[in-house]
Amino acid sequence: DGTIQHAMTTRRQARTSPTPDPNFPSSSPAPSSIPSIHGFFHVPDSALPDRDYGLPANEADDTRRLLLLYCQKQEQVVRESEQMLEGLLKADRMRKDVWRWCKTEGHLGEMSDGEDWYDMEEWNLSAPLQKGKEEEEVEDEGRVKGRRRRGAQH
């Protein structure tokens, strides 16, 4: 060629397709180079199902149309059933919330010192909670650990 190529290409050069090199084979196969399929792998015409299953053409079209309408109706039934289930689940959640609020409202004046009422059945408690008991247990555990450390150091 004899011309010096620059490292930068212009937009026009980038848009043009490169000229194929006759010495370099193409990556896409030519239609004549695709091998033919062996006859063993061809499906015989007798194995292909009849589109109308032996029905006259007009009856087959009516049957396909009715089947399509039936499938669409079933899809609609499923969608509406899912909506009804979601509505029933939401109603049940709301009913349980209102029931909890009513039980809490009924026990409003029973607790002292601004404590909140709790439902032992809902929390699966066998005995009522005692005020400050958890804090005492944490303090006792801290004291026991402190004694062990002092004894181990001496």
Coordinates of C-alpha atoms in Angstrom, one line a residue, residues 132-144:
G132 CA -37.9 -5.6 86.5
K133 CA -37.1 -9.4 86.7
E134 CA -35.1 -9.5 83.5
E135 CA -32.9 -6.6 84.6
E136 CA -32.1 -8.3 87.9
E137 CA -31.1 -11.5 86.1
V138 CA -28.7 -9.6 83.9
E139 CA -27.2 -7.9 86.9
D140 CA -26.7 -11.2 88.7
E141 CA -25.0 -12.7 85.7
G142 CA -22.6 -9.8 85.6
R143 CA -21.7 -10.2 89.3
V144 CA -21.0 -13.9 88.9

